[in-house]
mmCIF file of C-alpha atoms in Angstrom:
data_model
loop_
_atom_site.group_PDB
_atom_site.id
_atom_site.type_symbol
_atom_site.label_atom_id
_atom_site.label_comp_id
_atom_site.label_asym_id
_atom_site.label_seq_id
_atom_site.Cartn_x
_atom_site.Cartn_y
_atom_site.Cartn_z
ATOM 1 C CA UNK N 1 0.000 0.000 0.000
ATOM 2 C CA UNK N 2 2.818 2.356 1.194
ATOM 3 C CA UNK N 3 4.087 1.649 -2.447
ATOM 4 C CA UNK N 4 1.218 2.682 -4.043
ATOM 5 C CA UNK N 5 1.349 5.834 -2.098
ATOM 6 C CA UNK N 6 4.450 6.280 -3.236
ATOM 7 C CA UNK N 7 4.277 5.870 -7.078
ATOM 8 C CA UNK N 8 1.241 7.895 -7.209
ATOM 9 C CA UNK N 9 2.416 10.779 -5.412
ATOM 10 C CA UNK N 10 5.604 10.567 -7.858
ATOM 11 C CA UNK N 11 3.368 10.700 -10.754
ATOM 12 C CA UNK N 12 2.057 14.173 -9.587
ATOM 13 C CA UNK N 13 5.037 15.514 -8.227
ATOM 14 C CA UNK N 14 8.449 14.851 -9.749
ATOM 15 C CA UNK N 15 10.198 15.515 -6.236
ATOM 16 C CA UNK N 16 8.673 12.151 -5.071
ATOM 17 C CA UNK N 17 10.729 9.998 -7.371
ATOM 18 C CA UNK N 18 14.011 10.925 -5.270
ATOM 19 C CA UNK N 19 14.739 7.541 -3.665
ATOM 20 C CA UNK N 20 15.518 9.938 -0.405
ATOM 21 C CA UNK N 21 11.939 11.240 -0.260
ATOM 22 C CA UNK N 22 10.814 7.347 -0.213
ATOM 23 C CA UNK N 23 13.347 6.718 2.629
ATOM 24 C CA UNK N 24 12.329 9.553 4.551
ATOM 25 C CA UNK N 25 8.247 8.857 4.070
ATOM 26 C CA UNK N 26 9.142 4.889 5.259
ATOM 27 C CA UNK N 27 10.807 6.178 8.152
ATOM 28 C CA UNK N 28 8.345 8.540 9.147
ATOM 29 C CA UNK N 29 5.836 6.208 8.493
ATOM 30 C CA UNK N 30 7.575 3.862 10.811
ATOM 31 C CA UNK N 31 7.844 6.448 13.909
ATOM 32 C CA UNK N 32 3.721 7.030 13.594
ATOM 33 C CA UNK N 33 2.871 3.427 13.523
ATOM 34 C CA UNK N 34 5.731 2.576 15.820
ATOM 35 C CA UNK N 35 3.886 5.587 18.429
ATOM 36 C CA UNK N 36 0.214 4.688 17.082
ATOM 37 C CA UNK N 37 0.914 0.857 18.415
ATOM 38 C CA UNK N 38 2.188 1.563 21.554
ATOM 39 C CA UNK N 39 -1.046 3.925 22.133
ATOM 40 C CA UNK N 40 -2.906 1.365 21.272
ATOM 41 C CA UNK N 41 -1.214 -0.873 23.631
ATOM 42 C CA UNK N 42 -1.392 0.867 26.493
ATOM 43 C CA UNK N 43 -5.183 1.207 25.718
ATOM 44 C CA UNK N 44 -6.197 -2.162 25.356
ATOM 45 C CA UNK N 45 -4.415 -2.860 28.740
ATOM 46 C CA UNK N 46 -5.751 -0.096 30.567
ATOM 47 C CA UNK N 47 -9.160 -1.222 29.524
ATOM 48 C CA UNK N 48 -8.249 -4.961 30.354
ATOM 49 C CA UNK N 49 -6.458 -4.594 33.816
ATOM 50 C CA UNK N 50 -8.044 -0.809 35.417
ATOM 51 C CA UNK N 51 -11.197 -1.530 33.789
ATOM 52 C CA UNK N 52 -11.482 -5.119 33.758
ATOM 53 C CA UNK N 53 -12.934 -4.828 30.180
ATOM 54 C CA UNK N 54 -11.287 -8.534 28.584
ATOM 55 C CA UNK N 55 -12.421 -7.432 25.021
ATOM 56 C CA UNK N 56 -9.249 -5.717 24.391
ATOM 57 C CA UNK N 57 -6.742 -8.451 25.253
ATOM 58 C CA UNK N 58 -6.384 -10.218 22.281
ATOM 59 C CA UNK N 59 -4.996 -7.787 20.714
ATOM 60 C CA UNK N 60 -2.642 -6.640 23.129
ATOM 61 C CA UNK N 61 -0.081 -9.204 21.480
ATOM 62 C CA UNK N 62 -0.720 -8.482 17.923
ATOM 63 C CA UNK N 63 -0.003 -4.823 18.858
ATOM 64 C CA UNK N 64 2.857 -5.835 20.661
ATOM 65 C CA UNK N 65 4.349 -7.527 17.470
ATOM 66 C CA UNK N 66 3.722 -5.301 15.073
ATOM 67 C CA UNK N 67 5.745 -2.742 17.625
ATOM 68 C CA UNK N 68 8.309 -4.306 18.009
ATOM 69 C CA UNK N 69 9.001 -5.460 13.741
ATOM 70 C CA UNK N 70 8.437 -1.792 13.794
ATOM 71 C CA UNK N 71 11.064 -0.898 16.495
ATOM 72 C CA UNK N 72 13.595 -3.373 15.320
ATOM 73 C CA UNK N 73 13.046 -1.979 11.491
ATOM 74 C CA UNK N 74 13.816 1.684 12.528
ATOM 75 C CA UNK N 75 16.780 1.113 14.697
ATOM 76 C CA UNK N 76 16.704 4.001 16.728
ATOM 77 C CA UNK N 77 16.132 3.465 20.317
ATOM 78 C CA UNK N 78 18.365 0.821 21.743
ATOM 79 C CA UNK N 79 17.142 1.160 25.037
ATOM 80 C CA UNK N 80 13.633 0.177 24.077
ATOM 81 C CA UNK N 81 14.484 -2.658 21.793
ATOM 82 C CA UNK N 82 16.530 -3.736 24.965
ATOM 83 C CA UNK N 83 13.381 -4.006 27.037
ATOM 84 C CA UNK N 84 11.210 -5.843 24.283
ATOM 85 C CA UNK N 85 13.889 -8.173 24.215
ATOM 86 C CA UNK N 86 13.860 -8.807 27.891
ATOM 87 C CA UNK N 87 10.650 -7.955 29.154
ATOM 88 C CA UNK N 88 7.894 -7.349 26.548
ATOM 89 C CA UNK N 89 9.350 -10.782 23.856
ATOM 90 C CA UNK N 90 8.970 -13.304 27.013
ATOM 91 C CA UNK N 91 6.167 -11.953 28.453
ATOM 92 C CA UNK N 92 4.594 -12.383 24.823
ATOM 93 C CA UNK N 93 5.963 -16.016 24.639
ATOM 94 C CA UNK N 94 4.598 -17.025 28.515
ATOM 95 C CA UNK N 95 0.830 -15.274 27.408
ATOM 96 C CA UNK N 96 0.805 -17.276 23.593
ATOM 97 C CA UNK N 97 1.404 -20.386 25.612
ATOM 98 C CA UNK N 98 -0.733 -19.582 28.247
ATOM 99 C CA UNK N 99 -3.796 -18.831 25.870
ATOM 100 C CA UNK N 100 -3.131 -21.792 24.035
ATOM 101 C CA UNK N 101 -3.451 -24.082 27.082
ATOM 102 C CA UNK N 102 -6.635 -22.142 27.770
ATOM 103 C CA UNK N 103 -7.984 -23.150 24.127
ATOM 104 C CA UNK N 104 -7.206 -27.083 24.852
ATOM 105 C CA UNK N 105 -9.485 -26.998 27.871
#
């Protein structure tokens, strides 16, 4: 889609055919979504644990994932890829499992 985006824009407006522009769109693209899914993160889990609204935790770990491909893409903040890595990634793993056990039952 982003592609799309991208080729029609450059029929319109030559500037958009400088491979720079593209790289700079991607990677600005890349902060929003990277911002937009932690939002959305903190939402759903607000909802699910303050609220005690369950509707919203299934897609805490989509949300999660699509972060962190997102994170690890852009490269930029080492200290936050650090605590997927050790915090958010096993969490993820010990919750997949754990909702798969609940599915057997």
């Amino acid at each position: 889609m982003i592609e799309f985006f991208l080729e029609q824009k450059a029929r319109v407006d030559a500037s958009w055919r400088l491979a720079k522009r593209h790289a700079l769109f991607r990677q600005e693209m890349d902060l929003m979504s990277l911002q937009r899914l932690l939002k959305a993160t903190g939402t759903y889990a607000y909802q699910t644990a303050v609220l005690g609204n369950p509707v919203y935790a299934p897609y805490i770990p989509r949300a999660l994932r699509r972060a962190a491909r997102v994170l690890f893409r852009l490269g930029r903040f080492p200290a936050l890829q650090e605590a997927f890595e050790e915090i958010i990634a096993p969490a993820l793993l010990e919750w997949e499992r754990a909702a798969t056990e609940a599915n057997r039952q």
